[in-house]
Coordinates of C-alpha atoms in Angstrom, one line a residue:
M1 CA -122.0 32.4 95.0
S2 CA -122.2 34.8 92.1
E3 CA -125.4 36.1 90.6
Q4 CA -124.2 35.0 87.2
R5 CA -121.4 33.0 85.7
Y6 CA -119.4 35.9 84.4
R7 CA -118.8 39.4 85.9
W8 CA -120.4 41.0 82.9
K9 CA -122.7 39.3 80.4
S10 CA -121.8 39.3 76.7
Y11 CA -124.4 41.9 75.8
E12 CA -123.0 44.2 78.6
L13 CA -119.5 43.9 77.2
R14 CA -120.9 44.9 73.7
E15 CA -122.5 47.9 75.3
H16 CA -119.2 49.0 76.9
V17 CA -117.5 48.8 73.5
A18 CA -120.4 50.7 71.9
I19 CA -119.7 53.6 74.2
I20 CA -116.2 53.9 72.9
D21 CA -117.6 53.9 69.3
G22 CA -120.0 56.8 70.2
K23 CA -123.1 54.6 69.7
K24 CA -124.1 54.7 73.4
S25 CA -123.8 57.1 76.2
P26 CA -121.9 56.5 79.5
T27 CA -123.9 56.9 82.7
K28 CA -121.3 59.1 84.4
V29 CA -118.4 61.2 83.1
L30 CA -115.8 62.5 85.5
T31 CA -114.2 65.5 83.8
N32 CA -111.1 67.5 84.7
A33 CA -110.0 64.7 87.0
T34 CA -106.6 64.6 88.7
Y35 CA -106.2 60.9 89.5
L36 CA -103.7 58.3 90.7
H37 CA -102.4 56.2 87.8
S38 CA -101.3 53.1 89.8
Y39 CA -99.1 51.8 86.9
F40 CA -97.3 55.0 85.9
R41 CA -97.1 55.8 89.6
E42 CA -98.0 59.3 88.7
W43 CA -100.9 61.8 89.1
L44 CA -102.5 62.3 85.7
K45 CA -105.2 64.5 84.4
G46 CA -108.0 63.4 82.2
N47 CA -111.6 62.2 81.9
I48 CA -113.1 59.0 83.3
W49 CA -116.2 57.4 81.7
I50 CA -118.4 55.1 83.7
Y51 CA -121.1 52.8 82.5
N52 CA -123.2 51.5 85.4
D53 CA -120.6 49.7 87.6
R54 CA -117.6 49.8 85.2
I55 CA -114.9 52.2 84.1
V56 CA -115.0 52.0 80.3
Y57 CA -112.4 54.6 79.5
V58 CA -109.7 56.7 81.2
G59 CA -107.8 59.3 79.2
E60 CA -108.0 62.7 77.5
R61 CA -111.1 62.0 75.3
F62 CA -114.6 63.2 76.0
P63 CA -117.3 60.8 74.9
D64 CA -118.8 61.3 71.4
R65 CA -122.3 60.7 72.7
V66 CA -123.7 61.9 76.0
D67 CA -127.5 61.7 76.6
D68 CA -129.7 63.5 79.1
Q69 CA -129.4 60.6 81.6
C70 CA -125.6 60.9 81.8
E71 CA -124.3 62.6 85.0
I72 CA -121.4 64.9 84.3
I73 CA -119.2 65.5 87.4
D74 CA -116.6 68.3 87.3
C75 CA -113.7 66.9 89.4
S76 CA -111.8 70.2 89.6
G77 CA -110.7 70.6 93.2
Y78 CA -110.6 66.9 93.9
I79 CA -107.9 64.2 93.9
L80 CA -109.2 60.8 92.7
V81 CA -107.8 57.5 94.0
P82 CA -109.0 53.9 93.7
G83 CA -111.4 52.6 96.3
Y84 CA -109.6 51.1 99.3
I85 CA -109.4 47.3 100.0
E86 CA -109.5 45.7 103.4
P87 CA -107.8 42.3 102.9
H88 CA -108.6 40.8 106.3
A89 CA -112.0 41.6 107.7
H90 CA -113.8 39.7 110.5
P91 CA -117.3 41.1 109.7
F92 CA -119.0 39.8 112.9
Q93 CA -117.4 41.9 115.7
L94 CA -120.8 43.0 117.0
Y95 CA -121.5 44.6 113.6
N96 CA -122.5 42.4 110.7
P97 CA -121.1 42.2 107.1
H98 CA -124.0 44.3 105.7
S99 CA -123.6 47.2 108.2
F100 CA -119.8 47.1 108.2
A101 CA -119.7 47.3 104.4
H102 CA -122.0 50.3 104.6
Y103 CA -119.9 52.1 107.2
A104 CA -116.6 51.3 105.6
S105 CA -117.7 52.5 102.2
K106 CA -118.3 56.0 103.6
Y107 CA -114.6 56.1 104.5
G108 CA -113.6 54.9 101.1
T109 CA -113.1 51.2 101.8
T110 CA -115.3 49.7 99.1
T111 CA -113.9 46.2 98.9
L112 CA -113.7 43.8 101.8
I113 CA -112.2 40.3 102.0
N114 CA -114.1 38.6 104.8
D115 CA -113.8 35.7 107.3
N116 CA -116.4 33.0 106.9
L117 CA -116.1 31.5 110.4
F118 CA -119.6 32.6 111.5
F119 CA -121.2 30.8 108.5
L120 CA -119.3 27.6 109.1
L121 CA -120.4 27.4 112.7
H122 CA -123.9 28.7 112.5
L123 CA -125.5 28.4 109.1
S124 CA -126.0 25.7 106.5
D125 CA -124.1 26.1 103.3
D126 CA -127.3 26.8 101.4
Q127 CA -128.1 29.7 103.7
A128 CA -124.5 31.0 103.6
F129 CA -124.2 30.9 99.8
S130 CA -127.5 32.6 99.4
F131 CA -126.3 35.3 101.8
L132 CA -123.0 35.6 99.8
K133 CA -125.2 36.2 96.7
K134 CA -127.1 38.9 98.5
M135 CA -123.9 40.6 99.5
N136 CA -122.8 40.6 95.8
A137 CA -125.7 43.0 95.2
L138 CA -124.3 45.7 97.6
P139 CA -122.4 48.7 96.2
S140 CA -119.4 47.4 98.1
S141 CA -117.5 44.5 96.6
M142 CA -117.6 41.5 99.0
Y143 CA -115.1 38.7 98.9
W144 CA -114.5 35.9 101.4
W145 CA -112.0 33.4 102.9
C146 CA -112.6 29.7 103.5
R147 CA -111.4 28.7 107.0
L148 CA -109.4 25.5 107.1
D149 CA -109.6 25.2 110.9
G150 CA -112.1 26.3 113.6
Q151 CA -109.7 28.5 115.7
T152 CA -110.8 26.4 118.8
E153 CA -111.4 22.8 119.9
L154 CA -114.8 22.1 118.3
E155 CA -117.2 19.4 119.6
K156 CA -118.2 18.4 116.1
E157 CA -115.3 19.6 114.0
E158 CA -115.6 16.7 111.6
E159 CA -119.0 18.0 110.6
Q160 CA -118.4 21.7 110.6
L161 CA -115.1 21.4 108.8
S162 CA -115.8 18.3 106.7
N163 CA -113.8 17.6 103.5
A164 CA -116.8 18.1 101.3
R165 CA -117.8 21.3 103.0
V166 CA -114.4 23.0 102.8
K167 CA -114.3 22.1 99.1
R168 CA -117.7 23.6 98.5
W169 CA -116.5 26.8 100.0
L170 CA -113.3 26.9 98.1
E171 CA -115.2 26.5 94.9
Q172 CA -117.3 29.6 95.5
E173 CA -116.3 32.4 93.0
T174 CA -116.2 35.1 95.6
V175 CA -113.9 33.0 97.9
L176 CA -110.3 34.2 97.2
Q177 CA -108.3 32.4 99.8
G178 CA -108.0 29.5 102.3
G179 CA -107.2 30.5 105.8
E180 CA -106.3 32.3 108.0
L181 CA -104.2 29.2 109.1
T182 CA -104.5 29.4 112.8
G183 CA -104.2 25.6 112.9
W184 CA -100.8 25.5 111.2
P185 CA -99.2 23.5 114.1
K186 CA -101.5 20.6 113.1
L187 CA -100.3 20.9 109.6
L188 CA -96.7 20.8 110.6
A189 CA -97.4 17.8 112.8
G190 CA -98.6 15.8 109.8
D191 CA -102.3 16.7 109.3
D192 CA -102.6 15.7 105.6
L193 CA -106.3 16.8 105.4
I194 CA -105.3 20.4 105.9
L195 CA -102.5 19.9 103.4
H196 CA -105.0 18.5 100.9
W197 CA -107.2 21.5 101.3
I198 CA -104.3 23.8 100.7
Q199 CA -103.5 21.9 97.5
E200 CA -107.1 22.1 96.4
A201 CA -107.1 25.9 97.1
K202 CA -104.0 26.2 94.9
R203 CA -105.6 24.2 92.2
L204 CA -108.5 26.7 92.2
R205 CA -106.0 29.6 92.1
R206 CA -106.9 30.7 95.7
K207 CA -104.3 32.2 98.0
I208 CA -103.4 30.8 101.4
E209 CA -103.1 33.2 104.3
G210 CA -101.0 32.3 107.3
H211 CA -101.4 33.2 111.0
F212 CA -97.9 32.8 112.2
P213 CA -97.2 35.0 115.3
G214 CA -93.6 34.7 116.5
A215 CA -92.8 32.1 113.8
S216 CA -89.1 31.2 113.4
E217 CA -87.4 31.4 110.0
K218 CA -87.5 27.6 109.9
T219 CA -91.3 27.6 110.4
L220 CA -91.8 30.4 107.9
T221 CA -89.8 28.4 105.3
K222 CA -91.8 25.2 105.9
M223 CA -95.1 27.1 105.6
M224 CA -94.0 28.7 102.4
L225 CA -93.1 25.2 101.0
L226 CA -96.5 23.9 102.1
G227 CA -98.4 26.7 100.3
A228 CA -98.7 29.8 102.4
D229 CA -98.7 33.1 100.4
S230 CA -99.1 35.8 103.0
D231 CA -99.2 36.5 106.7
H232 CA -100.5 39.3 108.9
E233 CA -98.8 38.4 112.2
A234 CA -95.5 40.3 111.8
M235 CA -95.0 42.2 115.0
T236 CA -91.6 43.7 114.4
G237 CA -89.6 45.1 111.5
K238 CA -87.4 42.1 111.6
E239 CA -90.4 39.8 111.3
V240 CA -91.6 41.8 108.2
Y241 CA -88.1 41.5 106.7
M242 CA -88.0 37.7 107.3
R243 CA -91.4 37.2 105.6
L244 CA -90.4 39.3 102.6
L245 CA -87.1 37.4 102.4
H246 CA -89.0 34.2 101.9
G247 CA -91.5 35.6 99.4
Y248 CA -94.5 36.3 101.5
T249 CA -96.9 39.2 100.9
V250 CA -96.9 40.9 104.3
S251 CA -100.0 42.6 105.8
L252 CA -98.9 45.4 108.1
R253 CA -101.5 45.3 110.9
H254 CA -103.0 48.1 112.9
S255 CA -105.8 46.8 115.1
S256 CA -107.4 47.3 118.5
I257 CA -105.2 44.8 120.2
R258 CA -102.2 45.2 117.9
P259 CA -101.8 48.8 116.9
D260 CA -98.4 48.1 115.4
L261 CA -98.3 50.1 112.2
P262 CA -96.3 53.1 113.3
M263 CA -93.6 50.9 114.9
L264 CA -93.5 48.5 111.9
L265 CA -93.1 51.4 109.4
Q266 CA -90.3 52.9 111.5
E267 CA -88.5 49.6 111.9
I268 CA -88.7 48.5 108.3
K269 CA -87.2 51.8 107.2
E270 CA -84.4 51.4 109.7
L271 CA -83.8 48.0 108.1
G272 CA -83.5 49.6 104.7
I273 CA -86.7 48.3 103.2
H274 CA -87.9 50.9 100.7
Q275 CA -89.8 48.6 98.3
Y276 CA -93.4 48.4 99.2
D277 CA -95.0 46.3 96.4
K278 CA -95.3 43.2 98.6
L279 CA -96.7 45.1 101.6
I280 CA -100.4 45.6 102.3
L281 CA -102.4 47.0 105.2
T282 CA -105.1 45.6 107.5
T283 CA -107.2 46.5 110.5
D284 CA -107.7 42.8 111.3
G285 CA -111.4 42.9 112.1
S286 CA -111.4 45.2 115.1
P287 CA -114.5 46.1 117.2
P288 CA -116.7 49.1 116.3
S289 CA -115.0 51.8 118.4
F290 CA -111.7 51.2 116.7
Y291 CA -113.2 52.5 113.4
E292 CA -114.5 55.7 114.8
E293 CA -111.6 57.5 113.0
G294 CA -112.0 55.6 109.7
V295 CA -111.1 52.2 108.2
M296 CA -108.3 51.8 105.6
D297 CA -108.1 55.6 105.2
R298 CA -106.9 55.7 108.8
L299 CA -104.0 53.3 108.0
I300 CA -103.0 55.2 104.8
R301 CA -102.9 58.4 106.9
I302 CA -100.6 56.7 109.5
A303 CA -98.4 55.6 106.6
L304 CA -98.2 59.1 105.2
E305 CA -97.4 60.5 108.7
H306 CA -94.5 58.1 109.0
G307 CA -92.9 59.1 105.7
I308 CA -94.1 56.5 103.3
P309 CA -94.1 57.9 99.8
V310 CA -97.6 59.1 98.9
I311 CA -98.3 56.7 96.0
D312 CA -96.8 53.7 97.9
A313 CA -99.1 54.5 100.9
Y314 CA -102.2 54.4 98.6
N315 CA -100.9 51.3 96.7
M316 CA -100.7 49.3 99.9
A317 CA -104.4 49.7 100.3
T318 CA -105.4 49.3 96.7
V319 CA -103.4 47.8 93.8
N320 CA -101.0 45.8 96.0
V321 CA -103.9 44.0 97.5
A322 CA -105.7 43.4 94.2
R323 CA -102.5 42.1 92.6
H324 CA -101.9 39.6 95.4
Y325 CA -105.4 38.2 95.3
G326 CA -105.6 38.0 91.5
I327 CA -108.4 40.6 91.2
E328 CA -106.3 43.3 89.6
H329 CA -108.4 43.2 86.5
L330 CA -111.4 44.4 88.6
H331 CA -109.9 46.4 91.5
G332 CA -107.1 48.5 92.8
S333 CA -106.7 51.1 90.1
I334 CA -108.5 53.8 88.1
A335 CA -108.1 52.2 84.7
T336 CA -110.2 51.0 81.8
G337 CA -112.2 47.9 82.6
R338 CA -112.1 48.1 86.4
I339 CA -115.1 48.3 88.7
A340 CA -115.9 51.9 89.3
N341 CA -114.7 52.2 92.9
I342 CA -113.4 55.8 93.2
N343 CA -112.6 58.0 96.2
F344 CA -112.7 61.8 95.9
L345 CA -110.2 63.5 98.1
R346 CA -109.6 67.1 98.9
A347 CA -105.8 66.6 99.1
K348 CA -103.3 63.8 98.4
E349 CA -102.3 64.0 102.1
D350 CA -105.8 63.5 103.3
P351 CA -107.0 59.9 102.5
T352 CA -110.5 60.3 104.0
P353 CA -112.8 60.9 101.0
V354 CA -115.4 63.5 100.8
Q355 CA -117.2 61.6 98.0
V356 CA -117.2 57.9 97.2
L357 CA -118.3 55.9 94.2
A358 CA -118.8 52.2 94.7
K359 CA -119.7 50.1 91.7
G360 CA -120.5 53.4 90.0
Q361 CA -123.0 54.4 92.7
W362 CA -122.7 57.3 95.0
V363 CA -122.3 55.9 98.6
K364 CA -121.1 59.3 99.9
R365 CA -121.7 62.6 98.3
E366 CA -120.5 65.9 99.6
G367 CA -123.3 67.9 101.1
E368 CA -125.6 64.8 101.3
D369 CA -126.0 63.0 104.7
S370 CA -128.3 60.2 103.7
I371 CA -127.8 58.0 100.7
T372 CA -129.9 54.8 100.5
W373 CA -128.1 51.5 101.3
P374 CA -129.8 48.3 100.2
S375 CA -131.8 46.6 103.0
I376 CA -131.7 43.0 104.0
S377 CA -134.2 40.4 105.4
W378 CA -132.1 38.5 107.8
S379 CA -134.5 35.7 108.5
D380 CA -134.3 34.7 104.8
Y381 CA -130.7 33.5 105.6
G382 CA -131.5 31.7 108.9
M383 CA -130.2 34.6 111.0
E384 CA -132.8 35.0 113.8
P385 CA -132.7 36.1 117.4
L386 CA -131.2 33.6 119.8
R387 CA -133.8 31.3 121.3
L388 CA -132.5 28.8 123.8
S389 CA -134.4 25.5 124.3
W390 CA -133.1 25.1 127.9
H391 CA -133.0 27.0 131.2
L392 CA -130.0 27.9 133.4
T393 CA -130.2 26.7 137.0
M394 CA -128.2 27.6 140.0
D395 CA -126.9 24.0 140.0
D396 CA -125.1 25.0 136.7
L397 CA -123.2 27.6 138.7
Q398 CA -121.1 25.2 140.8
F399 CA -117.3 25.8 140.7
S400 CA -115.0 23.1 142.0
M401 CA -112.2 23.1 139.3
P402 CA -108.7 23.0 140.8
I403 CA -107.2 24.8 137.7
G404 CA -108.2 28.3 136.7
M405 CA -107.3 30.7 133.9
Y406 CA -105.2 33.7 134.5
M407 CA -105.6 36.6 132.1
E408 CA -102.2 38.1 131.5
N409 CA -103.4 40.6 128.9
T410 CA -106.3 41.2 126.6
V411 CA -106.0 37.7 125.0
I412 CA -103.3 35.6 126.7
M413 CA -104.4 33.1 129.3
K414 CA -102.2 31.0 131.6
P415 CA -103.2 28.2 133.9
Y416 CA -103.1 28.8 137.7
S417 CA -104.0 26.8 140.8
I418 CA -107.2 28.0 142.5
S419 CA -106.8 28.7 146.2
I420 CA -109.9 30.7 147.0
D421 CA -113.2 29.2 148.3
T422 CA -115.4 28.8 145.3
S423 CA -118.3 27.2 147.1
R424 CA -119.8 30.7 147.9
D425 CA -122.5 32.5 146.0
E426 CA -120.4 35.6 145.9
L427 CA -116.6 36.2 145.6
S428 CA -114.9 39.1 147.4
T429 CA -114.0 42.3 145.5
D430 CA -110.6 42.3 147.3
H431 CA -109.1 40.2 144.6
D432 CA -109.4 39.9 140.8
E433 CA -110.8 36.3 140.6
S434 CA -114.3 35.8 139.1
F435 CA -116.5 32.9 138.3
L436 CA -116.3 31.8 134.7
A437 CA -118.6 29.4 132.9
L438 CA -119.0 28.3 129.2
M439 CA -122.5 26.9 128.5
D440 CA -123.3 25.0 125.4
R441 CA -125.9 27.0 123.4
H442 CA -127.8 23.7 123.0
G443 CA -127.8 23.1 126.7
K444 CA -125.9 19.7 126.7
W445 CA -122.8 20.6 128.7
R446 CA -121.0 23.2 130.7
V447 CA -117.4 24.1 131.7
N448 CA -116.9 25.9 135.0
T449 CA -113.7 27.4 136.4
I450 CA -112.3 30.6 137.8
L451 CA -111.0 33.5 135.7
K452 CA -108.2 35.6 137.4
G453 CA -107.2 39.0 136.1
F454 CA -110.4 40.0 134.2
A455 CA -111.8 42.5 136.8
T456 CA -112.3 43.1 140.5
N457 CA -115.9 44.4 140.6
V458 CA -117.8 42.9 137.6
R459 CA -120.7 41.2 139.4
G460 CA -122.6 39.6 136.4
L461 CA -121.6 39.6 132.8
V462 CA -123.2 37.3 130.2
S463 CA -122.3 37.1 126.5
S464 CA -123.7 35.0 123.6
Y465 CA -120.9 36.6 121.6
S466 CA -118.0 34.2 121.6
T467 CA -115.8 32.2 119.1
T468 CA -118.4 29.4 118.8
G469 CA -121.6 31.2 119.9
D470 CA -121.7 29.3 123.2
I471 CA -122.6 31.3 126.2
I472 CA -120.0 33.0 128.5
L473 CA -120.8 33.9 132.1
I474 CA -118.4 35.9 134.2
G475 CA -118.8 37.6 137.5
K476 CA -118.5 37.8 141.3
S477 CA -122.1 37.1 142.0
K478 CA -124.0 34.0 140.9
K479 CA -127.3 35.8 141.4
D480 CA -126.2 38.7 139.1
M481 CA -124.8 36.2 136.6
F482 CA -128.1 34.4 136.6
L483 CA -130.1 37.6 136.1
A484 CA -127.8 38.6 133.2
F485 CA -128.3 35.2 131.6
Q486 CA -132.1 35.6 131.8
R487 CA -131.9 39.1 130.3
M488 CA -129.6 37.9 127.5
C489 CA -132.3 35.3 126.6
E490 CA -135.1 37.9 126.7
I491 CA -133.3 40.2 124.1
G492 CA -132.5 37.3 121.8
G493 CA -128.8 37.2 122.5
G494 CA -126.2 39.8 123.3
I495 CA -124.0 41.1 126.0
V496 CA -125.5 42.0 129.4
L497 CA -123.9 43.6 132.4
V498 CA -125.7 43.3 135.8
E499 CA -124.9 44.8 139.2
N500 CA -126.8 44.2 142.4
G501 CA -129.9 43.0 140.6
E502 CA -129.9 45.9 138.1
I503 CA -129.2 45.8 134.4
I504 CA -126.7 48.5 133.9
H505 CA -125.8 47.9 130.2
E506 CA -126.8 45.6 127.4
I507 CA -125.8 45.3 123.7
P508 CA -128.5 43.3 121.9
L509 CA -127.1 40.9 119.3
S510 CA -130.3 39.7 117.6
L511 CA -128.6 38.0 114.7
H512 CA -127.9 34.5 116.1
G513 CA -126.7 36.1 119.3
M514 CA -123.5 37.1 117.6
M515 CA -124.2 40.2 115.5
S516 CA -126.3 43.4 115.8
K517 CA -128.7 44.9 113.4
Q518 CA -127.7 48.4 114.6
S519 CA -125.5 50.7 112.5
V520 CA -121.8 50.7 113.2
E521 CA -122.2 54.3 114.4
E522 CA -124.7 53.2 117.0
L523 CA -122.5 50.3 118.1
I524 CA -119.5 52.6 118.6
D525 CA -121.4 54.4 121.3
E526 CA -122.7 51.2 122.8
E527 CA -119.3 49.5 122.9
K528 CA -117.6 52.6 124.3
K529 CA -120.1 52.7 127.2
F530 CA -119.6 49.0 127.8
V531 CA -115.8 49.4 127.9
E532 CA -116.0 52.3 130.3
L533 CA -118.3 50.5 132.7
L534 CA -115.9 47.5 132.7
K535 CA -112.8 49.7 133.3
Q536 CA -114.6 51.4 136.2
R537 CA -115.0 47.8 137.6
G538 CA -111.4 46.8 137.3
Y539 CA -111.0 45.6 133.7
R540 CA -107.4 46.8 133.0
F541 CA -106.7 45.7 129.4
V542 CA -107.3 47.1 126.0
D543 CA -110.3 45.4 124.4
P544 CA -112.9 43.4 126.3
I545 CA -114.8 42.5 123.1
Y546 CA -111.7 40.5 121.9
S547 CA -111.2 39.2 125.5
L548 CA -114.6 37.6 125.3
F549 CA -114.1 36.3 121.8
F550 CA -110.7 34.8 122.4
L551 CA -111.5 32.9 125.7
Q552 CA -112.0 29.8 123.5
S553 CA -109.3 30.5 120.8
T554 CA -106.7 27.8 120.8
H555 CA -104.4 29.5 118.3
L556 CA -103.3 31.6 121.3
P557 CA -101.4 30.4 124.4
Y558 CA -101.6 28.9 126.9
V559 CA -104.9 27.6 128.2
R560 CA -108.5 28.0 126.9
I561 CA -112.0 27.2 127.8
T562 CA -113.5 25.2 124.9
Q563 CA -116.3 22.9 123.9
R564 CA -114.1 20.0 124.8
G565 CA -113.3 21.4 128.2
I566 CA -110.3 23.3 129.7
Y567 CA -107.6 22.9 127.0
D568 CA -103.8 23.0 127.3
V569 CA -102.8 24.7 124.0
M570 CA -99.1 24.0 124.3
N571 CA -99.5 20.3 125.0
K572 CA -102.7 19.8 122.9
T573 CA -104.5 18.0 125.7
V574 CA -107.8 18.4 127.5
L575 CA -107.1 19.1 131.2
F576 CA -110.7 18.9 132.3
P577 CA -113.6 17.8 130.1
P578 CA -117.0 19.5 130.1
I579 CA -119.7 18.4 132.6
M580 CA -122.8 17.0 130.9
R581 CA -126.0 18.7 132.1

C-alpha cells in the first residue's frame, strides 16, 4: 500500500522542474563524479543533482542556484554505481524486513523485492498493508511478491489463500510479481484457480516468478505458455541456457544452501553465453551468517572474480532487475528522474561501497559509524511475542509412527521404516535417530514421528520458527524437549537448545515467534553459535536454519511433516494424519 497515489505529487514534480530553471536549489550536488551510465555502458564524468529522494539532473552542468542548505559532495576519488537490487528476498530468516533492509543498505543493496508468505499466514490484510506502508517510509525501497501457494499443505488453505485475498495482494502498488510458484505441479495438473491468479497478475502488469528445480524443457515450455517470466532454480549452466532459450529472465543464485554462482558463471561461459541482459543475481533469502561478507555486493564480486565484464556484473544487480520488473523509470541507473540510490566505491573492482545514498539520504557515510535508521512499533502491526493458549504434556510426546523421515541433506527428506524402540523417554546416542514432533501453535493437533540423520547428540531442540509458525520439537530426550518447549514459551517464541536439563543456547524470536528484533549483526553471532553447537552434536549438513524451515515444505521431495500430517510429496497423499489433542 503506497502512502499516496503517485510516486511524486504534482507540486513536487513542479519543484523538480524549477531546479532545472534555476528557480530552486537542489538538496545535494555530487560534483566531479565518475559514474556508471547503464545505457551507454560506459563510465562518464559529470555532476549529479538530487532533490530530496530523486535525481533531477545528470550531466556536465552545475546548478544555477545553490542555497545554504544544499550539500555539495566532491566525488573525486570515488566511483559511483546505482544502488543494488535483491530481486528475491525472504525477509523473515530470523531477521525481519526492517532490520534486513537496514543491514543490506550498508552494503549498497538499497532495493529489496520481498516474499509475503509470513503476512499471509500470520497477519490480517489490514495489518499487512499498514506494515507495507510503513516500509515505504524507509530509506530502502521495499517491494513485494504475492504468493499463489503456501509452500506446504495448509490446514486452512482456502482461507489463507482465498481468491479475494490473493487479488487484494496483487492490487497493491508495491507488489511486483506473483510467485514464487512452488505449487506449479498443481497448475500443470489442472488447477484453474492458480491459472486465474496468473492471468490476473498479468492483467495488472505483474511478473510471475517460477520455482522450477530440475524442470525438463517440456515443463519449462509449458510454464512459459502459462505465464512464467523468470526462474531462480537453474543449478547448472545447461539449465540456465534452456531457460534463456525459452525467453526466461534467469536469476543466478548464490545462497547458503545453493552457493552455485561460481559454477554457473563458469558453465555458461563454456556454453558460449556472453550476453547477460536477461541474467540477474539473487541470494535467495539466506540466514543471517551468510550475509557476513555482504549482500548483492558479494555476488557482484564473485561475478568479477570469474571474468564477467565489469559493467555486466553491475548491471545484473541493477538495471537488468529494474527492467525485468518494470521499475526502470525509478531504479537501476544513475539517470535523470530515478530515485537517488547511489553507491560510492573506491574502485570499480570493489563493489562494497564506502558510502551509500538511499532515497537521497545517507545510510552509510565514510568515517561515520552510526546513522539513524527509522524505528518501528511492531505491536501496531499485530507482531507480538508468541503467547500460546495451551500447555505441552508428556502425553504429547508419544511416538508410535511406523514411518519416519530420513534427512538426506540439508533440505531433502525421504521416508524410512522405523525399527528402533520409540516407547522410551530417551533414545541412544549410538544412532542418528531423534524424536520429531510438529505441534499446532493453537494446540489443536500434533504430528509425531522419528527424524533420522539430523544429529546424534541433540537432546532437546524446540523452534517456533518454521514454514507455518507451528512448533517443531526435535531431540533424544523427551525431558529436555519438554524443558526447551517451556523456555521457548517464556521468551515469547524462538529457538531453544537444551542439554541435560540446562539451556545451552537460545535465539529469541519475539515477533510472532518467527522473527527477531535484534540487528542482523547480532543475529549473525547468535546463529553461528547455534550452528557450531549443533555440529558438535552431530549435525552434518550446511544450514540448520533452513533444515528447520523446510521440514514442512512440500515443494521439496520426498516426504514432509505438515499441518495435514505426514505427507508424501511425490504421490500427493497424506500417509498419516495429525492426532487431535
